[in-house]
Every structure is written in C-alpha cells, then in structure tokens.
C-alpha positions as MATLAB code, in Angstrom:
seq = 'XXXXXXXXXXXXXXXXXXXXXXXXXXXXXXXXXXXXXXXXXXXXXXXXXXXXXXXXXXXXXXXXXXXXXXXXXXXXXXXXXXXXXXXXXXXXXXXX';
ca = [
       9.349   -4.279   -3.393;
       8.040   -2.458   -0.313;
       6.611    0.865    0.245;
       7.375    2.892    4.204;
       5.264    5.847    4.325;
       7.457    8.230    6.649;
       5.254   11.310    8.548;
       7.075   14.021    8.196;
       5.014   16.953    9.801;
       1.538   18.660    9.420;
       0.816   22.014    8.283;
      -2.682   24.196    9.406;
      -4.141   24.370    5.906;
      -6.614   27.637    5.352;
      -9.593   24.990    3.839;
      -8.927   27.034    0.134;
      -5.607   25.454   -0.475;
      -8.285   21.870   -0.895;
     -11.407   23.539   -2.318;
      -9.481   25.579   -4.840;
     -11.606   28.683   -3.424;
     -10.246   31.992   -4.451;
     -10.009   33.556   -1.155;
      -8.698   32.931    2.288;
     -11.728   31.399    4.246;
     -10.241   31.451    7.625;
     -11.399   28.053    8.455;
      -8.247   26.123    8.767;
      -7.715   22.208    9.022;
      -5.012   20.001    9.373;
      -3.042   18.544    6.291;
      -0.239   15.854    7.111;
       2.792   15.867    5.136;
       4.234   12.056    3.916;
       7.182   11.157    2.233;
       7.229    7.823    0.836;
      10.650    5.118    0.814;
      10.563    2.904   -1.659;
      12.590   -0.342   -1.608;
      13.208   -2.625   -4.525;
      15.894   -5.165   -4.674;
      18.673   -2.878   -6.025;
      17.629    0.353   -4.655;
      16.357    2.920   -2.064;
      14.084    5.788   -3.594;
      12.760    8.736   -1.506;
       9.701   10.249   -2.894;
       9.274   13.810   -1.294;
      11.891   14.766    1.664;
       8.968   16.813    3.490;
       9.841   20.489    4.976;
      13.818   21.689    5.713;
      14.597   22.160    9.080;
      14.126   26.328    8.603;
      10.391   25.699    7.321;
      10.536   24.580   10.889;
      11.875   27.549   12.793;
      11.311   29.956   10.374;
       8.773   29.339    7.804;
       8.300   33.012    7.242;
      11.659   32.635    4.801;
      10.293   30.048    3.053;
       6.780   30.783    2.488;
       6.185   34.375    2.982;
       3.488   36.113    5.025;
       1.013   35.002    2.304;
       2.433   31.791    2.831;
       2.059   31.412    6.250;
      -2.040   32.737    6.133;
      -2.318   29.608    3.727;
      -0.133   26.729    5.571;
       1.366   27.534    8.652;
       3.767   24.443    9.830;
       3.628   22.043   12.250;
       6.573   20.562   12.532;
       8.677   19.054   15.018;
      12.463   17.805   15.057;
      11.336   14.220   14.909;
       9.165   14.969   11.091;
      12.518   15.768    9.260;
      13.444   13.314    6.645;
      16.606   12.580    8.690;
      15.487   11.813   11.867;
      12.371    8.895    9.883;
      15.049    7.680    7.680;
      17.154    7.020   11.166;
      14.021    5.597   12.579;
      14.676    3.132   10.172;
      18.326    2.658   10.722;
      19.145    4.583    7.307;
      21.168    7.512    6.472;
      20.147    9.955    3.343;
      23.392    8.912    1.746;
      22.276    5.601    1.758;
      19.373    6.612   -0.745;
      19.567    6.012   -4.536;
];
C-alpha cells in the first residue's frame, strides 16, 4: 500500500477559520489544500479532489462574499486534481 499526497492549492485563511474565534480577525494566513491517492494492490482511492476549476476563477459562486472574507483561493491550473493525477501519469477514470 502507498500513500501520494497531491497539493492541490492554498487558500488565505482569516486566522478564525483555525482558532474557532467568533469573528473575522483580519489577520489572514496561509492554509494548503491536500488530497491524498491511495494505492493498494487492487485499487486507486482519492481522498478529497481539492477546489473545481470555478473555485478558481470565480470563487465568489462557490463561497459567497462571506466566503471569500474567510478563505479566499489560491489556486492555480496546475493544483486541480486533474492536472496531479496526470503528474502521475493517471487519469480520474482510472480511480476506484
């Protein structure tokens, strides 16, 4: 069995999303985003695919204005699931 942890992106976290805190603080930090291929001798499993491609160019969709004060992304093309799983010379339909 083997475990590939993939990067798939970062977003700017406001520092409440970790402490729990109850408001905004405005102090922001940097949270990476991993999803995690596991292989075992009969099968590929994908824990986590990370952000779609519109969390990417539009995030405001996805996650709303409040959304976006509490984790704006920081994503490129190369952090989708697709483009690590190619890294890799795999294909998503080759997951189980």
């Amino acid at each position: 069995m083997r475990l590939s942890i993939l990067p798939v992106g970062f977003f700017n976290v406001d520092e409440a999303v970790f402490t729990g805190a109850e408001q905004m603080t405005g102090r922001r930090l940097k949270g990476p985003v991993y999803s995690y291929l596991l292989r075992t001798k009969d099968s590929l499993i994908l824990f986590d695919t990370g952000c779609s491609h519109q969390c990417r160019t539009d995030p405001r969709i996805l996650l709303g204005d409040e959304g976006l004060d509490a984790l704006l992304p920081q994503l490129t093309p190369d952090d989708h699931i697709e483009a690590q799983l190619k890294a890799l010379n795999l294909t998503p339909s080759a997951i189980d």
